[in-house]
Short mmCIF file of N, CA and C in Angstrom, two decimals:
data_model
loop_
_atom_site.label_atom_id
_atom_site.label_comp_id
_atom_site.label_asym_id
_atom_site.label_seq_id
_atom_site.Cartn_x
_atom_site.Cartn_y
_atom_site.Cartn_z
N MET A 217 156.20 90.92 -77.41
CA MET A 217 156.90 90.92 -78.39
C MET A 217 156.16 91.19 -79.05
N ASN A 218 156.94 92.57 -79.64
CA ASN A 218 156.39 92.80 -81.04
C ASN A 218 155.47 92.71 -82.63
N VAL A 219 154.99 91.88 -82.58
CA VAL A 219 153.91 91.35 -83.82
C VAL A 219 155.01 92.37 -85.21
N LEU A 220 154.49 93.35 -85.04
CA LEU A 220 154.27 94.21 -86.23
C LEU A 220 156.58 93.91 -86.41
N LYS A 221 157.88 94.05 -85.45
CA LYS A 221 158.61 94.04 -85.68
C LYS A 221 158.80 92.55 -86.57
N VAL A 222 158.61 91.15 -85.12
CA VAL A 222 158.44 90.44 -85.64
C VAL A 222 158.38 89.65 -87.61
N VAL A 223 157.10 90.02 -87.61
CA VAL A 223 156.60 89.82 -89.49
C VAL A 223 157.36 90.88 -90.15
N LEU A 224 158.25 91.98 -89.16
CA LEU A 224 158.67 92.56 -90.38
C LEU A 224 160.28 91.14 -90.59
N ARG A 225 160.56 91.48 -89.65
CA ARG A 225 161.94 90.36 -89.69
C ARG A 225 161.21 88.77 -90.55
N VAL A 226 160.54 88.72 -90.14
CA VAL A 226 160.01 86.90 -91.00
C VAL A 226 159.94 87.73 -93.24
N ILE A 227 159.32 89.15 -93.00
CA ILE A 227 159.30 89.07 -94.16
C ILE A 227 160.82 89.35 -94.87
N GLY A 228 161.67 89.83 -93.95
CA GLY A 228 162.36 90.56 -94.39
C GLY A 228 163.82 89.29 -95.27
N VAL A 229 163.62 88.06 -94.26
CA VAL A 229 164.09 86.78 -94.71
C VAL A 229 163.41 86.36 -95.72
N VAL A 230 162.03 86.33 -95.89
CA VAL A 230 161.77 85.70 -96.93
C VAL A 230 161.72 86.49 -98.52
N GLN A 231 162.85 87.02 -97.92
CA GLN A 231 162.93 88.89 -99.45
C GLN A 231 164.53 88.02 -99.69
N LEU A 232 165.33 87.83 -98.62
CA LEU A 232 166.75 87.34 -98.18
C LEU A 232 166.14 85.95 -99.41
N VAL A 233 165.96 85.64 -99.35
CA VAL A 233 166.24 84.11 -99.07
C VAL A 233 165.61 83.76 -100.60
N LEU A 234 164.48 84.44 -100.87
CA LEU A 234 163.49 84.36 -102.09
C LEU A 234 165.16 84.89 -103.53
N GLY A 235 165.78 86.32 -104.01
CA GLY A 235 166.21 86.80 -103.48
C GLY A 235 168.08 85.62 -104.06
N ALA A 236 168.14 84.88 -103.35
CA ALA A 236 169.28 84.15 -103.40
C ALA A 236 168.62 82.90 -104.29
N VAL A 237 167.78 81.61 -104.69
CA VAL A 237 167.26 81.25 -105.06
C VAL A 237 167.50 82.68 -106.42
N LEU A 238 166.79 83.48 -106.28
CA LEU A 238 167.19 84.31 -107.97
C LEU A 238 168.37 84.08 -108.02
N LEU A 239 169.62 84.04 -107.32
CA LEU A 239 170.58 84.44 -108.70
C LEU A 239 170.95 83.40 -109.46
N VAL A 240 170.38 82.58 -108.59
CA VAL A 240 171.00 81.02 -109.08
C VAL A 240 170.37 80.68 -110.16
N PRO A 241 171.18 80.31 -111.63
CA PRO A 241 170.02 80.17 -112.90
C PRO A 241 169.22 79.01 -113.01
N GLY A 242 168.57 78.83 -112.58
CA GLY A 242 167.08 77.61 -112.62
C GLY A 242 166.55 77.18 -111.33
N LEU A 243 168.16 77.89 -110.80
CA LEU A 243 166.84 77.89 -109.11
C LEU A 243 165.76 77.31 -108.44
N PHE A 244 165.15 78.53 -108.99
CA PHE A 244 163.65 78.42 -109.02
C PHE A 244 163.03 78.34 -109.43
N GLU A 245 163.20 78.13 -111.10
CA GLU A 245 162.55 76.65 -111.37
C GLU A 245 161.74 75.01 -111.82
N SER A 246 162.60 74.86 -111.41
CA SER A 246 163.35 73.01 -110.29
C SER A 246 162.40 73.74 -109.28
N VAL A 247 162.77 74.81 -107.92
CA VAL A 247 161.85 74.79 -106.97
C VAL A 247 160.17 74.86 -107.00
N ALA A 248 160.35 75.51 -107.45
CA ALA A 248 158.78 75.85 -108.76
C ALA A 248 158.58 74.20 -109.40
N GLY A 249 158.31 74.19 -109.25
CA GLY A 249 158.24 73.27 -110.96
C GLY A 249 157.69 73.29 -111.97
N LEU A 250 159.01 73.85 -112.38
CA LEU A 250 158.47 74.79 -113.65
C LEU A 250 158.77 74.16 -114.40
N ASP A 251 158.91 74.17 -115.68
CA ASP A 251 159.59 74.22 -116.99
C ASP A 251 161.29 74.94 -117.07
N PRO A 252 161.46 74.66 -117.81
CA PRO A 252 162.77 75.46 -117.63
C PRO A 252 162.69 76.44 -118.84
N ALA A 253 163.44 78.21 -117.91
CA ALA A 253 162.88 78.93 -118.32
C ALA A 253 163.84 79.29 -119.88
N PRO A 254 163.92 80.53 -120.65
CA PRO A 254 164.88 80.80 -121.87
C PRO A 254 166.29 81.39 -120.93
N GLU A 255 166.89 80.88 -120.89
CA GLU A 255 168.51 81.42 -120.87
C GLU A 255 167.99 82.83 -120.27
N TRP A 256 167.94 84.30 -121.28
CA TRP A 256 167.92 85.43 -120.65
C TRP A 256 166.45 86.19 -119.15
N VAL A 257 166.10 84.42 -119.25
CA VAL A 257 165.13 85.39 -117.70
C VAL A 257 165.85 84.57 -116.43
N SER A 258 167.32 84.34 -116.63
CA SER A 258 168.24 84.62 -116.26
C SER A 258 168.19 86.48 -115.46
N TRP A 259 168.53 86.63 -116.45
CA TRP A 259 168.96 87.90 -115.88
C TRP A 259 168.58 88.87 -115.48
N MET A 260 166.70 89.34 -115.70
CA MET A 260 165.49 89.29 -115.22
C MET A 260 166.02 88.87 -114.36
N PHE A 261 165.53 87.50 -113.64
CA PHE A 261 165.77 86.72 -112.27
C PHE A 261 167.05 87.52 -111.26
N ALA A 262 168.41 87.88 -111.87
CA ALA A 262 168.88 88.13 -111.56
C ALA A 262 169.16 89.75 -110.53
N MET A 263 168.33 90.60 -112.02
CA MET A 263 168.06 91.80 -111.32
C MET A 263 166.36 91.75 -110.10
N PHE A 264 165.69 90.94 -109.91
CA PHE A 264 164.77 90.92 -109.17
C PHE A 264 165.42 90.65 -108.00
N ALA A 265 166.44 89.99 -108.56
CA ALA A 265 166.83 89.66 -106.33
C ALA A 265 167.32 90.38 -105.79
N ALA A 266 168.05 91.38 -106.71
CA ALA A 266 168.61 92.45 -106.27
C ALA A 266 168.20 93.08 -105.27
N ARG A 267 166.29 94.10 -106.41
CA ARG A 267 165.36 94.38 -105.68
C ARG A 267 165.29 93.54 -104.10
N SER A 268 164.81 92.25 -104.54
CA SER A 268 164.07 91.50 -102.94
C SER A 268 165.36 91.51 -101.73
N ILE A 269 166.71 91.46 -102.18
CA ILE A 269 166.98 91.27 -100.92
C ILE A 269 167.45 92.60 -100.57
N GLY A 270 167.76 93.62 -101.41
CA GLY A 270 167.34 95.40 -101.23
C GLY A 270 165.88 95.48 -100.52
N PHE A 271 164.85 94.79 -100.35
CA PHE A 271 163.82 95.18 -100.48
C PHE A 271 163.76 94.15 -98.31
N GLY A 272 164.78 93.19 -98.52
CA GLY A 272 164.74 92.12 -97.68
C GLY A 272 165.78 92.94 -96.27
N TYR A 273 166.45 93.54 -96.77
CA TYR A 273 167.41 94.17 -95.72
C TYR A 273 165.94 94.97 -95.66
N GLY A 274 165.91 96.27 -95.99
CA GLY A 274 164.34 97.30 -95.73
C GLY A 274 163.99 96.08 -94.35
N MET A 275 163.15 95.89 -94.95
CA MET A 275 162.94 95.36 -94.34
C MET A 275 163.20 95.09 -93.12
N LEU A 276 164.10 94.70 -92.23
CA LEU A 276 165.16 94.08 -91.52
C LEU A 276 165.59 95.35 -90.85
N VAL A 277 165.57 96.70 -91.18
CA VAL A 277 165.80 97.90 -90.54
C VAL A 277 164.94 99.21 -90.04
N ALA A 278 163.35 98.65 -90.91
CA ALA A 278 162.33 98.47 -91.32
C ALA A 278 162.19 98.12 -89.61
N ALA A 279 162.64 97.26 -88.66
CA ALA A 279 162.58 96.25 -87.70
C ALA A 279 162.89 96.23 -87.04
N ASN A 280 164.49 97.02 -87.02
CA ASN A 280 164.82 97.10 -85.60
C ASN A 280 163.97 99.17 -85.13
N ASN A 281 163.15 99.85 -86.44
CA ASN A 281 162.67 100.92 -85.93
C ASN A 281 161.24 101.45 -86.87
N PRO A 282 159.93 100.28 -86.13
CA PRO A 282 159.24 100.56 -87.62
C PRO A 282 158.64 101.89 -87.17
N GLU A 283 159.34 103.20 -86.47
CA GLU A 283 157.81 104.16 -86.09
C GLU A 283 158.93 104.95 -87.58
N GLY A 284 160.55 105.27 -87.48
CA GLY A 284 161.42 105.93 -87.96
C GLY A 284 160.98 105.29 -90.18
N ASN A 285 160.76 104.06 -90.24
CA ASN A 285 160.62 103.25 -91.24
C ASN A 285 159.04 103.42 -91.57
N VAL A 286 157.79 103.63 -91.35
CA VAL A 286 157.24 103.86 -91.55
C VAL A 286 157.49 103.67 -93.98
N ALA A 287 157.88 104.06 -94.68
CA ALA A 287 158.07 104.31 -96.05
C ALA A 287 158.32 103.08 -96.68
N TRP A 288 159.04 101.94 -95.58
CA TRP A 288 159.44 100.57 -95.60
C TRP A 288 158.80 100.26 -96.35
N ILE A 289 157.58 99.91 -94.60
CA ILE A 289 156.45 98.81 -94.60
C ILE A 289 155.38 99.67 -95.66
N LYS A 290 154.97 101.01 -96.00
CA LYS A 290 154.04 100.86 -97.11
C LYS A 290 154.83 100.33 -98.02
N ALA A 291 155.96 100.89 -98.26
CA ALA A 291 155.99 100.19 -100.25
C ALA A 291 155.86 98.58 -99.64
N MET A 292 156.42 97.59 -99.15
CA MET A 292 155.92 96.05 -99.07
C MET A 292 154.80 96.01 -99.16
N ILE A 293 154.04 96.80 -98.35
CA ILE A 293 152.43 96.66 -98.65
C ILE A 293 151.40 96.29 -100.56
N GLY A 294 153.32 97.91 -100.89
CA GLY A 294 152.05 97.75 -102.07
C GLY A 294 152.61 96.05 -102.79
N VAL A 295 154.50 96.39 -102.61
CA VAL A 295 154.33 94.89 -102.92
C VAL A 295 153.24 93.91 -102.79
N GLN A 296 153.42 93.86 -101.69
CA GLN A 296 152.65 91.99 -101.15
C GLN A 296 151.04 92.16 -102.17
N ALA A 297 150.24 93.54 -102.48
CA ALA A 297 149.35 93.71 -103.24
C ALA A 297 150.37 93.00 -104.55
N ILE A 298 150.90 93.63 -105.02
CA ILE A 298 151.15 92.98 -106.69
C ILE A 298 151.92 91.83 -106.65
N ASP A 299 152.53 91.08 -105.54
CA ASP A 299 152.48 89.74 -105.93
C ASP A 299 151.21 89.85 -105.52
N TRP A 300 150.33 89.50 -104.50
CA TRP A 300 148.84 88.52 -104.49
C TRP A 300 147.85 88.84 -105.43
N ILE A 301 148.48 90.40 -106.88
CA ILE A 301 147.49 90.15 -107.01
C ILE A 301 147.68 89.78 -109.10
N ALA A 302 148.99 89.39 -108.63
CA ALA A 302 149.81 88.84 -110.22
C ALA A 302 149.39 87.20 -109.77
N THR A 303 149.83 87.05 -108.90
CA THR A 303 149.65 85.17 -108.80
C THR A 303 148.14 84.73 -109.29
N ILE A 304 147.16 85.51 -107.96
CA ILE A 304 145.50 85.36 -108.56
C ILE A 304 145.35 85.05 -110.06
N ALA A 305 146.79 86.68 -110.42
CA ALA A 305 146.21 86.75 -112.66
C ALA A 305 146.54 85.08 -113.61
N TYR A 306 147.58 84.42 -112.44
CA TYR A 306 148.27 83.93 -113.07
C TYR A 306 147.47 82.33 -113.27
N LEU A 307 147.10 82.01 -111.97
CA LEU A 307 146.01 81.01 -111.66
C LEU A 307 144.92 81.16 -112.34
N ALA A 308 145.12 81.74 -112.69
CA ALA A 308 143.34 82.27 -113.04
C ALA A 308 143.95 81.60 -114.69
N THR A 309 145.21 82.33 -114.36
CA THR A 309 145.11 81.89 -116.46
C THR A 309 145.17 80.56 -116.50
N GLY A 310 145.69 79.35 -115.82
CA GLY A 310 146.59 78.60 -115.80
C GLY A 310 147.44 78.63 -116.39
N ALA A 311 148.52 79.19 -116.75
CA ALA A 311 149.78 79.83 -116.93
C ALA A 311 151.15 78.53 -115.41
N VAL A 312 150.07 78.37 -114.17
CA VAL A 312 151.58 78.44 -112.69
C VAL A 312 149.40 78.02 -112.14
N THR A 313 150.43 76.46 -111.68
CA THR A 313 149.56 76.04 -110.99
C THR A 313 149.32 76.30 -109.07
N LEU A 314 148.26 75.64 -108.78
CA LEU A 314 148.43 75.81 -107.59
C LEU A 314 149.79 75.60 -106.19
N SER A 315 149.81 74.47 -106.55
CA SER A 315 151.43 73.77 -106.06
C SER A 315 152.98 74.18 -106.67
N GLN A 316 152.75 75.34 -107.38
CA GLN A 316 153.30 75.42 -107.44
C GLN A 316 153.85 77.23 -106.76
N VAL A 317 152.34 77.79 -106.68
CA VAL A 317 152.67 79.08 -106.31
C VAL A 317 152.42 79.11 -104.43
N THR A 318 152.32 77.25 -104.43
CA THR A 318 152.15 77.03 -102.91
C THR A 318 152.03 78.76 -102.04
N THR A 319 152.77 78.94 -101.29
CA THR A 319 152.37 80.20 -99.95
C THR A 319 151.82 81.92 -100.85
N ALA A 320 152.20 81.81 -101.77
CA ALA A 320 151.55 82.86 -103.05
C ALA A 320 150.66 83.52 -102.45
N VAL A 321 149.95 82.49 -103.04
CA VAL A 321 148.46 82.99 -103.03
C VAL A 321 147.82 83.17 -101.32
N PHE A 322 148.54 82.65 -100.30
CA PHE A 322 147.22 83.58 -98.91
C PHE A 322 148.81 84.01 -98.64
N LEU A 323 150.20 83.82 -98.41
CA LEU A 323 151.17 84.95 -97.52
C LEU A 323 151.02 86.32 -97.99
N PRO A 324 150.81 87.43 -98.47
CA PRO A 324 150.46 88.66 -99.31
C PRO A 324 149.48 89.03 -98.49
N LEU A 325 148.96 88.14 -98.24
CA LEU A 325 146.95 88.70 -98.07
C LEU A 325 147.76 89.08 -96.66
N VAL A 326 147.66 87.49 -95.48
CA VAL A 326 148.54 87.79 -93.89
C VAL A 326 149.64 88.88 -94.00
N PHE A 327 150.71 89.13 -94.70
CA PHE A 327 151.24 90.28 -94.62
C PHE A 327 150.59 91.62 -94.73
N ILE A 328 150.14 91.76 -95.33
CA ILE A 328 149.01 93.17 -96.01
C ILE A 328 148.16 93.57 -94.31
N PHE A 329 148.13 92.87 -94.55
CA PHE A 329 146.97 92.46 -92.91
C PHE A 329 147.60 93.13 -91.86
N ILE A 330 148.79 92.29 -91.55
CA ILE A 330 149.13 92.49 -90.52
C ILE A 330 149.16 94.33 -90.37
N LEU A 331 150.40 93.88 -91.47
CA LEU A 331 151.46 95.33 -92.39
C LEU A 331 150.61 96.63 -92.00
N ALA A 332 149.20 96.41 -92.12
CA ALA A 332 148.50 97.83 -92.21
C ALA A 332 147.60 98.26 -90.98
N ARG A 333 147.31 96.37 -90.30
CA ARG A 333 146.65 97.05 -88.83
C ARG A 333 148.23 97.73 -87.56
N ARG A 334 149.47 97.37 -88.42
CA ARG A 334 150.26 97.82 -87.27
C ARG A 334 151.13 98.71 -87.70
N LEU A 335 150.57 99.53 -88.62
CA LEU A 335 151.48 100.40 -89.08
C LEU A 335 151.84 101.58 -88.36
N PRO A 336 152.75 101.90 -88.11
CA PRO A 336 153.18 102.74 -86.98
C PRO A 336 151.59 104.06 -87.44
N ARG A 337 151.23 104.71 -86.34
CA ARG A 337 150.56 106.43 -87.39
C ARG A 337 150.78 107.78 -86.12
N PRO A 338 151.19 108.01 -86.29
CA PRO A 338 151.40 109.75 -85.93
C PRO A 338 150.80 110.05 -84.75
N VAL A 339 151.53 110.41 -83.68
CA VAL A 339 150.88 110.15 -82.08
C VAL A 339 150.37 112.21 -82.71
N SER A 340 148.93 111.85 -82.17
CA SER A 340 149.61 113.49 -82.56
C SER A 340 148.64 114.12 -80.60
#
């Protein structure tokens, strides 16, 4: 079993599910236990959903050929790092609670570690 391919598929599915949830107005706030957001937030969520779905697709493509898709993998490492930093920052300010952010506290670190450790290296 190729760990990198499995992790890329898991990340791809997570991204696709997140994108689908964000496309339905009010669903993310409800699932996360957040107060209802102003109506304009659904517009931003829809735009983020498009990117999440695009990255999900990219991770599934990369899973089929990691060596040929290192750029996708590096981009996802960056996305996961920003996700984790933002989660910790918003937790620290009290804007969100641990129960609201759940796996966002540790899952990006797990993904970063595995992706960076298994990143295909050029053969010399």
